[in-house]
Amino acid sequence: MYGLAMVKGLMVTLKNLTRKPFTVQYPEERVRQHPRFRGEEFVWYEERCTGCASCAKYCPLGIIRIETSPSGSAIPQGDKYRLEVFDIELQRCMFCGLCVEACPYDALFMGSGFEQGQYSRKNMIITIDQLRNAEKHPSTWFRPQLEGYEGDTSIRRGTPTIAQGDSRFTYDPRGGPPLGWREVGREAWRWHQKEKAGMRLGQIPETPESAGEKAPEPRADD
Amino acid sequence: MNCQLASDSVLYANGLYRVVYNVAGSFLPCWLAYLIAGLVIIFILVNAVLLGAAVITWGERRVLGRFQNRVGPNRWGPFGMFQPIADLLKLLTKEDLRPQGSDRIVFALVPILMVAPLILLTAVIPFAKNAALASLNVGVLYILAVSSVSSVAIFMAGWSSNNRYAMFGAARAVAVLISYEVPVVLSLLGVVMVAASMSLGSIVEAQALPFILVMPMAFLVFLAGMSAELNRSPFDVAEAESEIIAGYHTEYSGVRFALIQAAEFGGVGVVAAIAAVLFLGGWSGPWSEYLGWLWFLLKTGVVVFLFIWFRATYPRLRIDQIMAFSWKFLLPLSMINLAAVTLEVFFLRGDDGSLTTADLGIMAAINIVVTVVSVIVFGNLIRDRVTLRTRQPQQVAVPGVPTIEVS
């Protein structure tokens, strides 16, 4: 019938009128981002870094500049170099993440921010002081130990809102508190603890149920 | 001194004009009272139309946004209410461009000619009981005559712009306007016939039953025809942005463009007000002595919402579909409506030619049936019958490949 289809069309739009708007008013409201989002600010843990410059070596664009001096008074252990310069030229970075993959000591992480717009290109270079002083909100990209997986509450406590129903993603890089260097390493991952027991990285955080429990299967992507 | 306008004087009887004139005339010479009353009325009208246009711009963008699951303008002011002001300020700072080879005088006249009819139309609309600025006794005729001026303005815009897209848009707009004028006039004839008057105030008073119930077909035709005359979606071929940039106002910028936009959105408001007066009972409602203006504004708002709803729902029609819709669908419908109303009035009217509320109820019952039947019949007549044919692949004999016989 002729008029009926037109009425049907009107009802479709009316149904949309009663719905909640889909858009998010960005500066006031934010969408919760995926934990593996590769953001602009790199997260660097000086305590973990040995100054091996693997990240600088693996960077396809050569934008990471590291200068070290032989460890003297600063690092008494003697197996680390003292970092003097750690510059990342962000304006040329393509966020491939190869530096993070290359880091053997879990010292470098992709960041989770995306609001690093600057007025000058000079300001786009992240210096070692900025890396030291920045709040550490690491992305879980290539660092699955941060994510926490099903049934595991030892790593990070968070509210599972992204990917509702997928309890693997309990980690919220933006919303949660910043992470210290002890919390982010692979050795903090329970099934990994045995493997990394020999690492001299200070005190391994103890979890109450870790002893005598069968370790869960590792994630497929690790 | 002591100039008073009699309450039964033809042109301005019971209008706001008379009130202002009488107050001013009690202590001023007649010519000054005349001038002051006129200026006051003009001030009110211009501001009402432009403010209404601003409010409708904002409302349309908000409601349309919600129709599309967006929020709409929400940055400046409560609920983004000052967005039209921001738009206007932006447009005022723009350079006033005129294309090379354009007809300068005609080009400059167009925005004025588009806004002026709207302000003139507002003069006869009764906002409440006895609150029409000029209650003409030929109100409907006046509306039809004045509202047609805008088509001249549109054609002037297309002609003077020295731009082919503008010319295309203007030609399309005029074609649409001419086609839709006929069914609209015929649908209004029924209203005039039942109300037995052309004055908008009398038409409102005649609506013991709102005319949308008495003749729903006339309301449908009027709504469709008016949204075509306003160049609104789904009949917006005149400014179809995906085909001809912006149609007739392609070359306009700055203040002129602001005026054309104001005329477009103000036109929606004025047409909605006319529809509310003619079909929804205008200011009549509970406590209409005091709340008449509220009922009037509410009904106007409902019709504006209908226009926005149509815009959000229907995609743009092709020009031939628009013509077919007018000549093959709306015109027969309005003629059937006119014939039905004529017969009903002829048989139902009393000895003095008046219709009671019961008569109107009978007419409503008959006309609703007539509406449904004729919409179905004429809808089936004009619809495109699409037959789907599936083409079978031709059987080609390929040497060396055995043909498979399909039984």
XYZ file of C-alpha atoms in Angstrom:
629
model
C 0.000 0.000 0.000
C 1.268 3.427 -0.913
C 0.945 5.554 2.166
C 1.857 2.790 4.573
C 5.488 2.606 3.531
C 5.864 6.340 4.083
C 4.416 6.013 7.575
C 6.782 3.124 8.197
C 9.681 5.336 7.203
C 8.531 8.034 9.582
C 8.409 5.500 12.397
C 12.010 4.462 11.719
C 13.251 8.002 12.203
C 11.026 8.463 15.232
C 12.616 5.429 16.830
C 16.016 6.999 16.291
C 14.789 10.224 17.860
C 14.092 8.456 21.124
C 17.545 6.895 21.256
C 20.434 8.279 23.221
C 22.888 10.215 21.048
C 25.786 8.130 19.919
C 28.318 10.937 19.815
C 30.653 11.720 22.689
C 31.443 15.314 23.605
C 35.190 14.817 23.527
C 36.904 17.204 25.912
C 34.291 16.599 28.607
C 33.504 12.978 27.914
C 35.943 10.370 26.744
C 35.568 6.955 25.269
C 37.479 4.376 27.186
C 40.319 3.363 24.962
C 41.597 -0.084 24.263
C 44.498 -1.067 26.539
C 46.637 -1.975 23.535
C 46.240 1.461 21.968
C 49.697 2.700 20.879
C 49.722 6.270 22.071
C 52.120 9.122 21.755
C 53.905 9.290 25.065
C 56.450 6.559 25.478
C 56.750 5.137 28.956
C 60.270 4.475 30.117
C 61.392 2.932 33.393
C 64.876 4.065 34.223
C 65.258 1.424 36.897
C 64.846 -1.298 34.307
C 66.886 0.282 31.564
C 70.480 -0.883 31.197
C 71.322 1.514 28.422
C 71.848 -1.282 25.904
C 70.317 0.910 23.170
C 68.510 -1.986 21.526
C 65.573 0.303 20.961
C 67.755 2.818 19.127
C 69.242 0.037 17.044
C 65.904 -1.456 16.035
C 64.190 1.824 15.264
C 63.625 1.820 11.481
C 63.712 5.603 11.357
C 66.613 6.073 13.717
C 64.814 8.646 15.768
C 65.898 7.355 19.187
C 69.157 8.866 20.341
C 70.851 7.366 23.395
C 74.082 8.532 24.969
C 75.491 6.682 27.933
C 78.467 6.956 30.182
C 80.078 3.976 31.920
C 78.366 3.477 35.167
C 80.128 5.260 37.931
C 78.750 6.457 41.127
C 75.166 6.463 39.980
C 74.723 2.755 39.416
C 76.702 0.741 41.877
C 75.888 -2.650 40.408
C 78.191 -2.110 37.501
C 76.079 -3.969 34.965
C 74.280 -0.874 33.736
C 75.201 2.225 31.868
C 74.210 5.611 33.110
C 71.839 7.259 30.671
C 72.646 10.808 29.724
C 70.546 11.396 26.639
C 67.395 9.566 25.625
C 65.691 11.583 22.872
C 62.745 10.325 20.839
C 61.901 12.510 17.873
C 58.189 12.031 18.024
C 57.372 14.037 14.917
C 58.872 11.306 12.751
C 57.752 8.348 14.805
C 55.348 5.988 13.074
C 54.493 4.062 16.242
C 55.512 0.722 14.805
C 56.558 -0.334 18.284
C 59.726 -2.124 17.204
C 61.657 -0.353 19.973
C 59.283 -1.817 22.525
C 59.593 -5.259 20.983
C 63.353 -4.971 21.047
C 63.704 -4.006 24.679
C 64.948 -7.079 26.528
C 64.300 -5.705 30.006
C 60.722 -4.409 29.702
C 61.974 -0.885 30.218
C 60.250 0.797 27.266
C 56.508 0.768 26.723
C 54.192 2.377 24.248
C 52.246 5.183 25.904
C 48.518 5.610 26.027
C 48.100 9.344 25.474
C 47.024 11.039 22.295
C 47.004 14.716 23.196
C 50.584 15.728 22.539
C 49.851 18.449 19.996
C 52.527 21.128 20.048
C 52.990 24.476 18.388
C 56.593 23.813 17.383
C 58.394 20.813 15.971
C 61.165 21.364 18.491
C 58.734 20.514 21.246
C 57.955 17.198 19.633
C 61.216 15.668 20.807
C 60.771 13.729 24.024
C 63.806 14.206 26.225
C 65.101 12.029 29.012
C 63.755 14.390 31.654
C 60.290 14.239 30.209
C 60.509 10.458 30.122
C 61.663 10.379 33.734
C 59.062 12.743 35.069
C 56.054 11.675 33.043
C 53.226 9.819 34.713
C 53.627 6.212 33.708
C 50.512 4.942 31.963
C 51.920 2.205 29.762
C 50.008 0.644 26.934
C 49.738 -3.105 26.995
C 50.862 -3.345 23.414
C 53.448 -6.184 23.263
C 53.274 -6.302 27.039
C 50.490 -8.765 27.759
C 51.641 -9.086 31.337
C 49.891 -5.811 32.068
C 46.543 -6.882 30.826
C 45.525 -9.396 33.342
C 43.676 -12.307 31.933
C 40.701 -14.361 32.884
C 40.596 -15.174 36.526
C 43.787 -13.338 37.294
C 43.418 -10.515 39.739
C 46.998 -10.275 40.799
C 48.207 -7.946 38.095
C 45.876 -5.052 37.824
C 42.684 -4.118 39.437
C 40.343 -2.213 37.191
C 36.807 -1.944 36.016
C 36.105 -4.042 32.968
C 34.183 -1.614 30.785
C 35.916 -1.884 27.460
C 34.799 -4.870 25.443
C 32.063 -5.598 27.930
C 31.963 -9.206 28.874
C 35.589 -9.707 27.933
C 37.155 -9.831 31.342
C 40.653 -10.047 29.896
C 40.692 -6.312 29.496
C 40.541 -5.193 33.062
C 43.392 -2.764 32.504
C 42.591 0.863 31.831
C 45.771 2.727 30.903
C 44.244 6.195 31.020
C 41.848 5.904 33.888
C 43.916 3.857 36.321
C 46.744 4.988 38.587
C 50.278 5.189 37.163
C 52.305 2.017 37.363
C 55.660 1.696 39.117
C 58.537 -0.252 37.630
C 57.979 -3.231 39.908
C 54.453 -3.766 38.639
C 55.094 -3.804 34.931
C 57.795 -6.410 34.363
C 57.345 -9.819 32.879
C 58.587 -11.320 36.129
C 55.504 -10.021 37.858
C 53.472 -12.272 35.632
C 52.856 -15.296 37.730
C 53.545 -18.042 35.208
C 56.666 -16.194 34.247
C 58.098 -15.946 37.698
C 59.889 -19.264 37.637
C 61.393 -18.508 34.304
C 62.722 -15.128 35.334
C 63.734 -16.124 38.827
C 67.366 -15.509 38.072
C 66.878 -11.912 37.131
C 68.415 -9.472 39.516
C 65.702 -6.989 39.466
C 65.071 -6.464 43.091
C 62.159 -7.826 44.993
C 59.621 -9.826 43.093
C 56.119 -8.817 44.200
C 54.513 -11.696 46.018
C 50.934 -12.607 45.337
C 49.050 -14.476 48.036
C 47.878 -17.363 45.880
C 51.018 -17.730 43.780
C 52.704 -20.491 45.759
C 51.824 -24.065 44.891
C 49.244 -23.133 42.311
C 49.261 -24.341 38.776
C 50.163 -21.487 36.516
C 47.555 -20.596 33.882
C 48.280 -21.075 30.224
C 50.177 -18.260 28.566
C 48.370 -16.087 26.100
C 48.537 -17.129 22.520
C 50.039 -13.904 21.296
C 53.073 -13.946 23.535
C -5.667 65.243 18.789
C -7.891 62.496 19.999
C -7.601 60.260 16.965
C -9.391 57.003 17.598
C -9.858 54.140 15.189
C -13.319 52.660 15.348
C -13.457 49.000 16.324
C -15.438 48.158 13.193
C -13.078 49.801 10.714
C -12.360 47.310 7.992
C -8.624 47.106 7.634
C -7.316 47.170 11.179
C -10.334 46.124 13.179
C -9.440 44.449 16.462
C -5.768 44.496 15.604
C -2.793 45.421 17.690
C -2.447 48.329 15.317
C -5.666 49.842 16.584
C -4.549 49.580 20.204
C -1.260 51.351 19.543
C -2.943 53.901 17.329
C -5.591 54.744 19.884
C -3.113 55.113 22.731
C -0.814 57.298 20.670
C -3.720 59.221 19.134
C -5.101 60.274 22.505
C -2.339 62.822 22.958
C -0.636 63.148 19.552
C -1.712 64.503 16.171
C -3.259 61.964 13.855
C -0.424 61.714 11.335
C 2.109 61.136 14.131
C -0.045 58.453 15.739
C -0.348 56.788 12.344
C 3.429 56.866 11.917
C 4.182 55.609 15.420
C 1.674 52.783 15.211
C 3.076 51.746 11.859
C 6.679 51.790 13.067
C 5.841 49.850 16.213
C 4.095 47.183 14.163
C 6.970 46.972 11.696
C 9.483 46.668 14.546
C 7.524 43.857 16.173
C 7.026 42.016 12.896
C 10.635 42.175 11.741
C 11.902 41.027 15.106
C 9.313 38.289 15.434
C 10.171 36.830 12.048
C 13.947 37.035 12.431
C 13.908 35.791 16.017
C 11.564 33.011 14.994
C 13.941 32.117 12.190
C 16.830 31.979 14.663
C 14.895 29.784 17.076
C 13.789 27.458 14.278
C 17.369 27.222 12.960
C 18.550 26.141 16.373
C 15.594 23.840 16.983
C 15.886 22.214 13.591
C 19.572 21.524 14.047
C 19.033 20.120 17.521
C 16.073 17.918 16.581
C 17.655 16.809 13.324
C 20.752 15.907 15.285
C 18.724 13.723 17.610
C 17.021 12.123 14.628
C 20.482 11.146 13.411
C 21.710 10.002 16.841
C 23.839 13.106 17.168
C 23.630 15.882 19.736
C 23.515 18.939 17.498
C 24.884 22.374 18.383
C 25.593 22.453 22.108
C 28.635 24.660 22.626
C 27.421 28.185 23.207
C 24.680 29.007 25.645
C 22.241 26.633 27.302
C 21.717 23.698 24.952
C 23.631 25.603 22.265
C 20.846 28.125 22.077
C 23.096 30.982 20.952
C 24.369 29.079 17.936
C 22.303 31.189 15.486
C 23.880 34.327 16.955
C 27.323 32.863 16.462
C 26.445 31.929 12.890
C 25.123 35.403 12.232
C 28.235 37.072 13.657
C 30.390 34.855 11.510
C 28.395 35.690 8.401
C 28.508 39.421 9.192
C 32.289 39.374 9.168
C 32.435 37.762 5.734
C 33.303 39.644 2.618
C 30.371 40.670 0.482
C 31.162 38.990 -2.807
C 29.449 39.595 -6.079
C 30.294 37.449 -9.079
C 31.698 38.997 -12.204
C 29.084 39.766 -14.802
C 26.186 39.584 -12.378
C 23.218 41.899 -12.528
C 24.183 44.005 -9.533
C 20.864 45.596 -8.689
C 18.813 42.430 -9.028
C 21.457 40.490 -7.135
C 21.268 42.920 -4.230
C 17.474 43.003 -4.238
C 17.011 39.266 -3.797
C 17.625 38.894 -0.019
C 15.254 41.744 0.709
C 12.641 40.291 -1.579
C 12.936 36.933 0.158
C 12.529 38.238 3.692
C 9.871 40.862 2.956
C 7.021 38.436 2.079
C 7.542 36.566 5.332
C 7.227 39.740 7.363
C 4.177 40.706 5.349
C 2.630 37.264 5.904
C 3.001 37.605 9.663
C 0.733 40.627 9.591
C -2.448 38.609 9.096
C -1.728 35.678 11.388
C -3.839 35.793 14.560
C -1.492 34.996 17.448
C -4.386 34.989 19.877
C -7.967 36.118 19.918
C -8.107 39.603 18.373
C -4.313 39.724 18.288
C -3.806 39.761 14.554
C -1.783 42.780 13.586
C -4.138 43.372 10.687
C -7.150 41.115 10.481
C -7.834 41.301 6.771
C -11.148 40.020 5.549
C -9.343 38.450 2.589
C -6.588 36.874 4.666
C -6.290 33.611 2.749
C -6.128 35.416 -0.563
C -3.484 37.732 0.865
C -1.415 34.773 2.074
C -1.524 33.086 -1.311
C -0.637 36.270 -3.143
C 2.214 37.371 -0.889
C 3.787 33.963 -0.471
C 4.162 33.658 -4.245
C 6.530 36.629 -4.309
C 9.339 34.470 -3.019
C 9.350 32.460 -6.249
C 10.102 35.670 -8.145
C 12.941 36.344 -5.714
C 14.350 32.879 -6.251
C 14.289 33.293 -9.998
C 15.916 36.707 -9.671
C 18.666 35.130 -7.605
C 19.289 32.464 -10.215
C 19.214 34.922 -13.085
C 21.414 37.619 -11.592
C 24.127 35.338 -10.240
C 25.665 34.651 -13.650
C 26.136 31.062 -12.576
C 24.699 28.032 -14.279
C 24.142 26.091 -11.094
C 22.198 29.017 -9.688
C 20.149 29.188 -12.869
C 19.430 25.455 -12.741
C 18.368 25.746 -9.126
C 16.119 28.694 -9.847
C 14.508 26.967 -12.823
C 13.846 23.872 -10.741
C 12.487 25.953 -7.880
C 10.082 27.832 -10.122
C 8.923 24.616 -11.774
C 8.214 23.102 -8.364
C 6.526 26.250 -7.092
C 4.184 26.501 -10.066
C 3.248 22.844 -9.821
C 2.514 22.899 -6.121
C 0.657 26.189 -6.076
C -2.388 24.558 -7.695
C -3.107 21.762 -5.179
C -2.377 24.088 -2.256
C -4.886 26.641 -3.493
C -7.471 23.941 -4.123
C -6.986 22.508 -0.648
C -7.398 25.963 0.892
C -10.632 26.451 -1.049
C -12.217 23.722 1.037
C -11.183 25.478 4.229
C -12.615 28.751 3.025
C -15.829 27.022 1.986
C -16.432 25.387 5.361
C -15.491 28.490 7.334
C -17.499 30.665 4.927
C -14.878 33.353 5.339
C -11.432 34.301 4.125
C -10.458 36.101 7.311
C -8.058 34.006 9.375
C -9.743 35.050 12.619
C -13.108 33.831 11.369
C -11.554 30.604 10.121
C -10.183 29.930 13.606
C -13.549 30.680 15.157
C -15.291 28.368 12.688
C -13.169 25.436 13.858
C -15.414 23.950 16.500
C -13.763 20.799 15.224
C -10.227 21.388 13.930
C -10.160 21.280 10.149
C -7.404 18.660 10.215
C -10.158 16.237 11.238
C -12.841 17.725 9.026
C -10.663 17.474 5.912
C -7.467 15.523 6.575
C -6.783 15.274 2.852
C -6.579 19.051 2.547
C -4.101 19.119 5.427
C -1.924 16.461 3.797
C -1.973 18.281 0.473
C -1.242 21.588 2.147
C 1.670 20.143 4.123
C 3.223 18.444 1.112
C 2.655 21.434 -1.113
C 4.071 23.871 1.393
C 7.178 21.812 2.044
C 7.672 21.831 -1.721
C 7.174 25.580 -1.908
C 9.671 26.092 0.900
C 12.164 23.978 -1.054
C 12.490 21.657 1.879
C 13.428 18.034 1.847
C 12.176 15.786 0.225
C 11.450 18.404 -2.429
C 14.727 20.304 -2.139
C 15.884 19.866 -5.725
C 16.285 23.634 -5.979
C 19.243 23.596 -3.632
C 20.270 19.992 -3.979
C 23.796 20.197 -2.649
C 24.873 16.899 -4.157
C 23.840 17.993 -7.636
C 24.026 21.771 -8.030
C 26.183 23.081 -5.152
C 23.608 25.231 -3.373
C 21.171 26.030 -6.149
C 19.988 29.575 -6.468
C 22.007 30.916 -3.535
C 25.326 29.491 -4.677
C 26.874 32.923 -5.200
C 25.576 34.566 -2.049
C 27.795 35.176 0.943
C 27.916 37.215 4.098
C 24.909 39.259 5.110
C 22.956 38.395 1.982
C 23.378 34.703 2.625
C 22.338 35.233 6.237
C 19.152 36.916 5.055
C 18.405 34.116 2.595
C 18.909 31.532 5.336
C 16.712 33.572 7.676
C 14.056 33.662 4.971
C 14.262 29.905 4.544
C 13.902 29.054 8.206
C 11.538 31.914 8.908
C 9.436 30.585 6.046
C 9.112 27.283 7.869
C 7.843 29.087 10.933
C 5.388 31.279 9.046
C 4.015 28.371 7.024
C 3.693 26.316 10.196
C 1.791 29.183 11.796
C -0.524 29.383 8.795
C -1.102 25.634 8.934
C -1.804 25.886 12.653
C -4.343 28.632 12.047
C -6.057 27.015 9.081
C -6.115 23.388 10.160
C -5.264 22.994 13.848
C -7.570 25.598 15.303
C -5.078 28.390 15.890
C -5.470 29.878 19.331
C -8.502 27.839 20.337
C -8.039 25.520 23.265
C -8.758 25.440 27.005
C -8.682 28.944 28.525
C -8.076 30.389 25.085
C -8.958 33.826 26.433
C -5.669 33.918 28.333
C -3.599 31.058 26.914
C -4.492 31.518 23.265
C -0.966 32.541 22.316
C 0.382 29.420 24.034
C -1.933 27.105 22.086
C -1.009 28.911 18.906
C 2.730 28.528 19.578
C 2.308 24.875 20.556
C 0.430 24.041 17.374
C 2.962 25.951 15.305
C 5.723 23.997 17.008
C 3.997 20.722 16.188
C 3.846 21.617 12.497
C 7.502 22.739 12.527
C 8.373 19.409 14.088
C 6.466 17.663 11.297
C 8.542 19.525 8.715
C 11.768 18.531 10.480
C 10.535 14.966 10.760
C 9.860 14.788 7.023
C 13.271 16.233 6.347
C 14.918 13.630 8.555
C 12.990 10.779 6.954
C 12.563 11.132 3.227
C 15.366 11.224 0.675
C 15.280 13.775 -2.109
C 12.960 13.035 -5.012
C 13.888 13.297 -8.647
C 12.400 16.273 -10.497
C 10.070 14.040 -12.554
C 8.939 12.274 -9.398
C 8.195 15.643 -7.837
C 6.151 16.689 -10.860
C 4.315 13.359 -10.899
C 3.597 13.650 -7.184
C 2.047 17.055 -7.701
C 0.066 16.564 -10.880
C -0.897 12.911 -10.568
C -1.360 12.606 -6.820
C -1.871 15.876 -4.981
C -3.983 17.562 -7.642
C -6.577 14.749 -7.895
C -6.591 14.465 -4.123
C -7.258 18.156 -3.640
C -9.981 18.048 -6.291
C -11.656 15.087 -4.637
C -11.416 16.914 -1.344
C -12.936 20.022 -2.867
C -15.782 18.056 -4.449
C -16.496 16.153 -1.255
C -16.470 19.278 0.890
C -18.643 21.127 -1.596
C -21.277 18.388 -1.603
C -21.186 18.025 2.167
C -21.547 21.737 2.752
C -24.365 21.893 0.224
C -26.351 19.157 1.903
C -25.505 19.813 5.551
C -25.709 23.558 5.866
C -28.587 25.154 7.682
C -31.023 27.649 6.289
C -28.665 30.542 7.021
C -25.769 28.691 5.445
C -24.039 27.852 8.742
C -22.630 24.526 9.871
C -23.058 23.176 13.397
C -20.481 21.113 15.254
C -22.508 17.987 14.532
C -22.361 18.795 10.838
C -18.597 19.126 11.088
C -18.443 15.733 12.806
C -20.389 14.094 9.993
C -18.092 15.743 7.466
C -15.046 14.498 9.375
C -16.339 10.915 9.355
C -17.026 11.001 5.635
C -13.813 12.765 4.732
C -11.540 10.442 6.694
C -12.954 7.499 4.726
C -12.617 9.446 1.483
C -9.011 10.298 2.368
C -7.982 6.728 3.040
C -9.666 5.414 -0.099
C -8.313 8.066 -2.417
C -4.774 7.871 -1.024
C -4.775 4.138 -1.672
C -6.332 4.432 -5.139
C -4.166 7.266 -6.428
C -1.096 5.913 -4.704
C -1.511 2.693 -6.617
C -2.063 4.616 -9.822
C 1.181 6.586 -9.676
C 3.510 4.092 -8.115
C 6.303 2.672 -10.218
C 5.683 -0.932 -10.990
C 9.022 -2.642 -11.006
C 9.259 -6.065 -12.547
C 12.443 -7.932 -11.868
C 13.710 -10.050 -14.704
C 16.532 -12.462 -14.239
C 18.587 -13.048 -17.337
C 19.722 -16.556 -17.959
C 23.252 -16.960 -19.304
C 23.323 -17.898 -22.944
C 24.344 -21.388 -23.738
C 27.475 -21.315 -25.841
C 28.817 -24.469 -27.331
C 32.499 -24.704 -26.504
C 34.398 -27.263 -28.596
C 35.650 -30.095 -26.505
C 33.397 -29.341 -23.575
C 30.285 -31.482 -23.356
C 27.069 -29.492 -22.978
C 25.131 -30.301 -19.868
C 21.477 -30.742 -20.554
C 19.351 -29.100 -17.934
C 15.973 -30.667 -17.810
